[in-house]
Amino acid sequence: MTAQQPNPARLTREFFNRNTVVVARALLGQRLVRLLDDQRLSGLICETEAYGGPEDQASHAYRRTPRSAIMYGPPGYAYVYFIYGMHFCLNVVTEAEGRAGAVLIRSILPQEGIALMRGHRPGVSDGQLTNGPGKLCRALRITDALNGLDLTTSPVLFLEAGPSIPDTQVIITPRIGVRGDSEARLRPWRFVWQPAPLAAGLE
DNA sequence: CTCTCGATGCGCT
DNA sequence: GCGCATCGAGAGA
């Protein structure tokens, strides 16, 4: 008999080996999966932001430093950084090796392992579980220990193909919290899957 | 070495 | 809407 796909297809290197803004849009609807003690914690990506290279003042890769070096590396790797003394943010490296780029995962719609996510985010209502870059990292237990993982092969953190999202359901806005020059501030590089119940302000 | 401040979240007003 | 927690990366001295 024909073997049915027992598991959804994992996103490949080629998926990430594209223009960063294209990947940011294409990531909407894809499933982010975290494996913790054989338990699947997952959610559909519903908000992303693209960050470029030396031409993008808002990007960590605006300057090439030890921390941002991974953004200049091959696509498909996780870039997790620590911010504000207490939060982590998850990015996916894009573009061919030598060309800097990454997509910040800002929000997901919880799908599997919701009870575990609640445990990681005590005192928080379900709607606020993963609707922010720091929040989803906390809910999925993503820390800098996962920085540099190959998302196309890692058993503990990866992306699976999800439903495709039509343009009519996508809102595009400038990025949140960007303070570079006006060009960096105004770039329409934030993508939001509109039907998703988001607390983040939609403009 | 020292200083600044951030791709944030939360609680209180 | 506003302040604060909390600390490492990066820059300047």
PDB file of C-alpha atoms (C1' of nucleotides) in Angstrom:
ATOM      1  CA  MET A   1       0.000   0.000   0.000  1.00  0.00           C
ATOM      2  CA  THR A   2       1.035   3.556  -0.486  1.00  0.00           C
ATOM      3  CA  ALA A   3       2.576   4.967   2.597  1.00  0.00           C
ATOM      4  CA  GLN A   4       0.538   7.951   3.567  1.00  0.00           C
ATOM      5  CA  GLN A   5       2.363  10.880   4.955  1.00  0.00           C
ATOM      6  CA  PRO A   6       2.423  10.016   8.629  1.00  0.00           C
ATOM      7  CA  ASN A   7       3.987  13.364   9.394  1.00  0.00           C
ATOM      8  CA  PRO A   8       3.585  16.740   7.773  1.00  0.00           C
ATOM      9  CA  ALA A   9       6.519  17.807   5.633  1.00  0.00           C
ATOM     10  CA  ARG A  10       9.245  19.637   7.430  1.00  0.00           C
ATOM     11  CA  LEU A  11      10.288  22.916   5.807  1.00  0.00           C
ATOM     12  CA  THR A  12      13.527  22.462   3.880  1.00  0.00           C
ATOM     13  CA  ARG A  13      16.688  24.473   3.492  1.00  0.00           C
ATOM     14  CA  GLU A  14      15.373  25.783   0.179  1.00  0.00           C
ATOM     15  CA  PHE A  15      12.363  27.277   1.898  1.00  0.00           C
ATOM     16  CA  PHE A  16      14.636  29.527   3.936  1.00  0.00           C
ATOM     17  CA  ASN A  17      17.154  30.100   1.148  1.00  0.00           C
ATOM     18  CA  ARG A  18      15.180  33.004  -0.293  1.00  0.00           C
ATOM     19  CA  ASN A  19      14.689  36.720   0.117  1.00  0.00           C
ATOM     20  CA  THR A  20      14.032  37.465   3.798  1.00  0.00           C
ATOM     21  CA  VAL A  21      10.811  39.391   3.201  1.00  0.00           C
ATOM     22  CA  VAL A  22       9.480  36.582   1.018  1.00  0.00           C
ATOM     23  CA  VAL A  23      10.242  34.053   3.739  1.00  0.00           C
ATOM     24  CA  ALA A  24       8.618  36.241   6.403  1.00  0.00           C
ATOM     25  CA  ARG A  25       5.378  36.244   4.408  1.00  0.00           C
ATOM     26  CA  ALA A  26       5.641  32.544   3.577  1.00  0.00           C
ATOM     27  CA  LEU A  27       6.064  31.587   7.229  1.00  0.00           C
ATOM     28  CA  LEU A  28       2.521  32.687   8.074  1.00  0.00           C
ATOM     29  CA  GLY A  29       0.442  29.566   8.701  1.00  0.00           C
ATOM     30  CA  GLN A  30       3.439  27.251   9.072  1.00  0.00           C
ATOM     31  CA  ARG A  31       3.643  25.201  12.218  1.00  0.00           C
ATOM     32  CA  LEU A  32       6.382  25.836  14.752  1.00  0.00           C
ATOM     33  CA  VAL A  33       7.089  22.642  16.702  1.00  0.00           C
ATOM     34  CA  ARG A  34       9.003  22.235  19.948  1.00  0.00           C
ATOM     35  CA  LEU A  35       9.669  18.753  21.295  1.00  0.00           C
ATOM     36  CA  LEU A  36      10.011  18.558  25.073  1.00  0.00           C
ATOM     37  CA  ASP A  37      10.389  15.118  26.622  1.00  0.00           C
ATOM     38  CA  ASP A  38       8.668  13.581  23.598  1.00  0.00           C
ATOM     39  CA  GLN A  39       5.775  15.978  23.994  1.00  0.00           C
ATOM     40  CA  ARG A  40       4.861  18.139  21.033  1.00  0.00           C
ATOM     41  CA  LEU A  41       4.255  21.800  21.702  1.00  0.00           C
ATOM     42  CA  SER A  42       3.218  23.583  18.539  1.00  0.00           C
ATOM     43  CA  GLY A  43       1.427  26.528  17.047  1.00  0.00           C
ATOM     44  CA  LEU A  44       0.681  28.117  13.701  1.00  0.00           C
ATOM     45  CA  ILE A  45       2.786  31.160  12.967  1.00  0.00           C
ATOM     46  CA  CYS A  46       0.581  34.235  12.725  1.00  0.00           C
ATOM     47  CA  GLU A  47       2.998  37.154  13.001  1.00  0.00           C
ATOM     48  CA  THR A  48       6.518  37.654  11.627  1.00  0.00           C
ATOM     49  CA  GLU A  49       9.018  40.400  10.926  1.00  0.00           C
ATOM     50  CA  ALA A  50      11.857  40.463   8.394  1.00  0.00           C
ATOM     51  CA  TYR A  51      15.301  41.731   9.378  1.00  0.00           C
ATOM     52  CA  GLY A  52      17.982  42.393   6.785  1.00  0.00           C
ATOM     53  CA  GLY A  53      21.723  42.906   6.658  1.00  0.00           C
ATOM     54  CA  PRO A  54      24.065  45.922   6.708  1.00  0.00           C
ATOM     55  CA  GLU A  55      21.485  47.983   4.806  1.00  0.00           C
ATOM     56  CA  ASP A  56      18.891  47.546   7.565  1.00  0.00           C
ATOM     57  CA  GLN A  57      19.580  49.761  10.549  1.00  0.00           C
ATOM     58  CA  ALA A  58      16.975  47.923  12.612  1.00  0.00           C
ATOM     59  CA  SER A  59      18.689  44.561  12.202  1.00  0.00           C
ATOM     60  CA  HIS A  60      21.241  43.026  14.533  1.00  0.00           C
ATOM     61  CA  ALA A  61      23.143  42.269  11.324  1.00  0.00           C
ATOM     62  CA  TYR A  62      23.422  45.998  10.620  1.00  0.00           C
ATOM     63  CA  ARG A  63      26.810  45.455  12.223  1.00  0.00           C
ATOM     64  CA  ARG A  64      28.637  42.193  11.883  1.00  0.00           C
ATOM     65  CA  THR A  65      29.477  41.065  15.410  1.00  0.00           C
ATOM     66  CA  PRO A  66      29.938  37.715  17.144  1.00  0.00           C
ATOM     67  CA  ARG A  67      26.249  37.679  18.021  1.00  0.00           C
ATOM     68  CA  SER A  68      24.965  38.585  14.563  1.00  0.00           C
ATOM     69  CA  ALA A  69      27.404  36.318  12.715  1.00  0.00           C
ATOM     70  CA  ILE A  70      24.806  33.569  12.491  1.00  0.00           C
ATOM     71  CA  MET A  71      22.606  35.848  10.377  1.00  0.00           C
ATOM     72  CA  TYR A  72      25.388  35.863   7.784  1.00  0.00           C
ATOM     73  CA  GLY A  73      25.560  32.084   7.784  1.00  0.00           C
ATOM     74  CA  PRO A  74      23.566  29.474   5.878  1.00  0.00           C
ATOM     75  CA  PRO A  75      19.740  29.575   5.973  1.00  0.00           C
ATOM     76  CA  GLY A  76      17.509  27.392   8.123  1.00  0.00           C
ATOM     77  CA  TYR A  77      19.219  27.944  11.455  1.00  0.00           C
ATOM     78  CA  ALA A  78      17.715  29.268  14.670  1.00  0.00           C
ATOM     79  CA  TYR A  79      18.917  32.618  15.968  1.00  0.00           C
ATOM     80  CA  VAL A  80      17.791  33.022  19.577  1.00  0.00           C
ATOM     81  CA  TYR A  81      18.822  36.113  21.475  1.00  0.00           C
ATOM     82  CA  PHE A  82      18.318  37.417  24.981  1.00  0.00           C
ATOM     83  CA  ILE A  83      16.758  40.815  25.477  1.00  0.00           C
ATOM     84  CA  TYR A  84      15.649  43.203  28.207  1.00  0.00           C
ATOM     85  CA  GLY A  85      17.351  41.105  30.819  1.00  0.00           C
ATOM     86  CA  MET A  86      14.625  38.476  30.852  1.00  0.00           C
ATOM     87  CA  HIS A  87      13.218  37.546  27.458  1.00  0.00           C
ATOM     88  CA  PHE A  88      14.268  35.457  24.506  1.00  0.00           C
ATOM     89  CA  CYS A  89      13.297  35.971  20.870  1.00  0.00           C
ATOM     90  CA  LEU A  90      13.334  33.329  18.137  1.00  0.00           C
ATOM     91  CA  ASN A  91      14.462  34.061  14.596  1.00  0.00           C
ATOM     92  CA  VAL A  92      14.964  31.900  11.549  1.00  0.00           C
ATOM     93  CA  VAL A  93      18.033  32.634   9.423  1.00  0.00           C
ATOM     94  CA  THR A  94      17.293  33.324   5.761  1.00  0.00           C
ATOM     95  CA  GLU A  95      19.149  34.050   2.503  1.00  0.00           C
ATOM     96  CA  ALA A  96      22.161  32.246   1.078  1.00  0.00           C
ATOM     97  CA  GLU A  97      25.313  31.982   3.152  1.00  0.00           C
ATOM     98  CA  GLY A  98      27.193  35.275   3.147  1.00  0.00           C
ATOM     99  CA  ARG A  99      24.034  37.343   2.859  1.00  0.00           C
ATOM    100  CA  ALA A 100      22.531  38.381   6.194  1.00  0.00           C
ATOM    101  CA  GLY A 101      18.860  37.979   7.007  1.00  0.00           C
ATOM    102  CA  ALA A 102      16.452  36.518   9.552  1.00  0.00           C
ATOM    103  CA  VAL A 103      12.756  36.414  10.356  1.00  0.00           C
ATOM    104  CA  LEU A 104      11.544  37.134  13.885  1.00  0.00           C
ATOM    105  CA  ILE A 105       8.666  34.892  14.947  1.00  0.00           C
ATOM    106  CA  ARG A 106       6.409  37.281  16.849  1.00  0.00           C
ATOM    107  CA  SER A 107       3.287  35.244  17.502  1.00  0.00           C
ATOM    108  CA  ILE A 108       1.829  31.769  17.118  1.00  0.00           C
ATOM    109  CA  LEU A 109      -1.607  30.222  17.526  1.00  0.00           C
ATOM    110  CA  PRO A 110      -1.284  27.375  20.045  1.00  0.00           C
ATOM    111  CA  GLN A 111      -2.196  23.958  18.637  1.00  0.00           C
ATOM    112  CA  GLU A 112      -0.581  21.091  20.537  1.00  0.00           C
ATOM    113  CA  GLY A 113       0.641  20.898  24.117  1.00  0.00           C
ATOM    114  CA  ILE A 114      -1.430  23.814  25.284  1.00  0.00           C
ATOM    115  CA  ALA A 115      -1.602  22.454  28.821  1.00  0.00           C
ATOM    116  CA  LEU A 116       2.187  22.404  28.967  1.00  0.00           C
ATOM    117  CA  MET A 117       2.339  25.945  27.632  1.00  0.00           C
ATOM    118  CA  ARG A 118       0.005  27.049  30.414  1.00  0.00           C
ATOM    119  CA  GLY A 119       2.410  25.466  32.871  1.00  0.00           C
ATOM    120  CA  HIS A 120       5.264  27.512  31.429  1.00  0.00           C
ATOM    121  CA  ARG A 121       3.223  30.716  31.628  1.00  0.00           C
ATOM    122  CA  PRO A 122       1.548  30.651  35.053  1.00  0.00           C
ATOM    123  CA  GLY A 123      -1.243  33.109  35.683  1.00  0.00           C
ATOM    124  CA  VAL A 124      -1.670  33.965  32.018  1.00  0.00           C
ATOM    125  CA  SER A 125      -4.926  33.610  30.090  1.00  0.00           C
ATOM    126  CA  ASP A 126      -4.938  31.352  27.024  1.00  0.00           C
ATOM    127  CA  GLY A 127      -5.158  34.282  24.654  1.00  0.00           C
ATOM    128  CA  GLN A 128      -1.895  35.690  25.964  1.00  0.00           C
ATOM    129  CA  LEU A 129       0.027  32.402  25.936  1.00  0.00           C
ATOM    130  CA  THR A 130       2.061  32.931  22.762  1.00  0.00           C
ATOM    131  CA  ASN A 131       1.019  36.297  21.295  1.00  0.00           C
ATOM    132  CA  GLY A 132       4.414  37.942  21.554  1.00  0.00           C
ATOM    133  CA  PRO A 133       8.012  37.046  20.702  1.00  0.00           C
ATOM    134  CA  GLY A 134       9.097  36.737  24.327  1.00  0.00           C
ATOM    135  CA  LYS A 135       5.869  35.066  25.352  1.00  0.00           C
ATOM    136  CA  LEU A 136       6.039  32.280  22.810  1.00  0.00           C
ATOM    137  CA  CYS A 137       9.637  31.537  23.712  1.00  0.00           C
ATOM    138  CA  ARG A 138       8.629  31.199  27.334  1.00  0.00           C
ATOM    139  CA  ALA A 139       5.625  29.026  26.493  1.00  0.00           C
ATOM    140  CA  LEU A 140       7.721  26.704  24.305  1.00  0.00           C
ATOM    141  CA  ARG A 141      10.794  26.845  26.532  1.00  0.00           C
ATOM    142  CA  ILE A 142      12.971  28.337  23.848  1.00  0.00           C
ATOM    143  CA  THR A 143      16.180  29.798  25.273  1.00  0.00           C
ATOM    144  CA  ASP A 144      19.625  30.690  24.010  1.00  0.00           C
ATOM    145  CA  ALA A 145      20.509  27.042  24.575  1.00  0.00           C
ATOM    146  CA  LEU A 146      18.752  26.485  21.229  1.00  0.00           C
ATOM    147  CA  ASN A 147      20.686  29.219  19.454  1.00  0.00           C
ATOM    148  CA  GLY A 148      22.361  27.902  16.313  1.00  0.00           C
ATOM    149  CA  LEU A 149      20.193  24.799  15.891  1.00  0.00           C
ATOM    150  CA  ASP A 150      19.625  23.583  12.354  1.00  0.00           C
ATOM    151  CA  LEU A 151      15.849  23.757  12.055  1.00  0.00           C
ATOM    152  CA  THR A 152      15.862  21.417   9.065  1.00  0.00           C
ATOM    153  CA  THR A 153      17.352  18.565  11.110  1.00  0.00           C
ATOM    154  CA  SER A 154      16.906  19.329  14.809  1.00  0.00           C
ATOM    155  CA  PRO A 155      14.676  16.889  16.673  1.00  0.00           C
ATOM    156  CA  VAL A 156      13.662  19.462  19.277  1.00  0.00           C
ATOM    157  CA  LEU A 157      12.793  22.554  17.248  1.00  0.00           C
ATOM    158  CA  PHE A 158      11.565  22.663  13.665  1.00  0.00           C
ATOM    159  CA  LEU A 159       8.908  23.875  11.256  1.00  0.00           C
ATOM    160  CA  GLU A 160       6.226  21.862   9.470  1.00  0.00           C
ATOM    161  CA  ALA A 161       4.126  22.802   6.481  1.00  0.00           C
ATOM    162  CA  GLY A 162       0.796  24.308   7.534  1.00  0.00           C
ATOM    163  CA  PRO A 163      -2.208  25.784   5.753  1.00  0.00           C
ATOM    164  CA  SER A 164      -1.477  28.375   3.087  1.00  0.00           C
ATOM    165  CA  ILE A 165      -2.736  31.825   3.974  1.00  0.00           C
ATOM    166  CA  PRO A 166      -4.354  33.962   1.261  1.00  0.00           C
ATOM    167  CA  ASP A 167      -3.220  37.560   0.841  1.00  0.00           C
ATOM    168  CA  THR A 168      -6.697  38.728   1.763  1.00  0.00           C
ATOM    169  CA  GLN A 169      -6.033  37.542   5.320  1.00  0.00           C
ATOM    170  CA  VAL A 170      -2.640  39.194   5.690  1.00  0.00           C
ATOM    171  CA  ILE A 171      -1.948  42.621   7.148  1.00  0.00           C
ATOM    172  CA  ILE A 172       1.362  44.295   6.385  1.00  0.00           C
ATOM    173  CA  THR A 173       2.767  47.021   8.634  1.00  0.00           C
ATOM    174  CA  PRO A 174       6.091  48.536   9.692  1.00  0.00           C
ATOM    175  CA  ARG A 175       8.011  46.623  12.310  1.00  0.00           C
ATOM    176  CA  ILE A 176       7.399  47.031  16.028  1.00  0.00           C
ATOM    177  CA  GLY A 177       9.900  48.853  18.199  1.00  0.00           C
ATOM    178  CA  VAL A 178      12.236  49.928  15.424  1.00  0.00           C
ATOM    179  CA  ARG A 179      14.184  53.110  16.121  1.00  0.00           C
ATOM    180  CA  GLY A 180      16.635  53.364  13.254  1.00  0.00           C
ATOM    181  CA  ASP A 181      16.495  55.990  10.518  1.00  0.00           C
ATOM    182  CA  SER A 182      13.152  56.692   8.915  1.00  0.00           C
ATOM    183  CA  GLU A 183      13.795  54.255   6.115  1.00  0.00           C
ATOM    184  CA  ALA A 184      14.321  51.424   8.602  1.00  0.00           C
ATOM    185  CA  ARG A 185      11.303  52.489  10.648  1.00  0.00           C
ATOM    186  CA  LEU A 186       8.918  52.628   7.722  1.00  0.00           C
ATOM    187  CA  ARG A 187       9.832  49.410   5.913  1.00  0.00           C
ATOM    188  CA  PRO A 188       6.625  47.326   5.634  1.00  0.00           C
ATOM    189  CA  TRP A 189       8.278  44.170   6.862  1.00  0.00           C
ATOM    190  CA  ARG A 190       5.804  42.956   9.489  1.00  0.00           C
ATOM    191  CA  PHE A 191       3.293  40.322   8.425  1.00  0.00           C
ATOM    192  CA  VAL A 192       0.194  39.445  10.434  1.00  0.00           C
ATOM    193  CA  TRP A 193      -2.280  36.681   9.730  1.00  0.00           C
ATOM    194  CA  GLN A 194      -5.382  38.745  10.325  1.00  0.00           C
ATOM    195  CA  PRO A 195      -7.996  36.229  11.554  1.00  0.00           C
ATOM    196  CA  ALA A 196      -5.704  35.178  14.323  1.00  0.00           C
ATOM    197  CA  PRO A 197      -6.806  36.529  17.701  1.00  0.00           C
ATOM    198  CA  LEU A 198      -3.948  38.854  18.477  1.00  0.00           C
ATOM    199  CA  ALA A 199      -3.550  41.183  21.359  1.00  0.00           C
ATOM    200  CA  ALA A 200      -0.847  43.082  19.498  1.00  0.00           C
ATOM    201  CA  GLY A 201      -2.220  46.255  17.999  1.00  0.00           C
ATOM    202  CA  LEU A 202      -3.071  45.971  14.333  1.00  0.00           C
ATOM    203  CA  GLU A 203      -2.731  49.145  12.393  1.00  0.00           C
TER     204      GLU A 203
ATOM    205  C1'  DC B   1      36.530  48.587  32.074  1.00  0.00           C
ATOM    206  C1'  DT B   2      32.281  51.234  32.201  1.00  0.00           C
ATOM    207  C1'  DC B   3      28.098  52.876  30.271  1.00  0.00           C
ATOM    208  C1'  DT B   4      24.032  52.660  27.612  1.00  0.00           C
ATOM    209  C1'  DC B   5      19.981  50.656  26.132  1.00  0.00           C
ATOM    210  C1'  DG B   6      17.198  47.225  23.794  1.00  0.00           C
ATOM    211  C1'  DA B   7      13.369  43.235  17.637  1.00  0.00           C
ATOM    212  C1'  DT B   8       9.641  42.852  25.704  1.00  0.00           C
ATOM    213  C1'  DG B   9       6.156  41.734  29.080  1.00  0.00           C
ATOM    214  C1'  DC B  10       3.653  42.759  33.113  1.00  0.00           C
ATOM    215  C1'  DG B  11       1.388  45.121  36.636  1.00  0.00           C
ATOM    216  C1'  DC B  12      -0.623  49.196  38.209  1.00  0.00           C
ATOM    217  C1'  DT B  13      -3.107  53.714  37.272  1.00  0.00           C
TER     218       DT B  13
ATOM    219  C1'  DG C   1      -0.804  54.837  29.287  1.00  0.00           C
ATOM    220  C1'  DC C   2       3.425  54.393  32.114  1.00  0.00           C
ATOM    221  C1'  DG C   3       7.177  52.564  34.749  1.00  0.00           C
ATOM    222  C1'  DC C   4       9.981  48.900  35.923  1.00  0.00           C
ATOM    223  C1'  DA C   5      12.390  44.462  35.965  1.00  0.00           C
ATOM    224  C1'  DT C   6      17.114  42.729  34.702  1.00  0.00           C
ATOM    225  C1'  DC C   7      21.468  41.695  32.033  1.00  0.00           C
ATOM    226  C1'  DG C   8      24.380  40.936  28.032  1.00  0.00           C
ATOM    227  C1'  DA C   9      26.025  42.863  23.601  1.00  0.00           C
ATOM    228  C1'  DG C  10      28.331  46.429  21.655  1.00  0.00           C
ATOM    229  C1'  DA C  11      30.688  50.802  21.665  1.00  0.00           C
ATOM    230  C1'  DG C  12      33.743  54.090  23.465  1.00  0.00           C
ATOM    231  C1'  DA C  13      37.535  55.278  26.541  1.00  0.00           C
TER     232       DA C  13
END
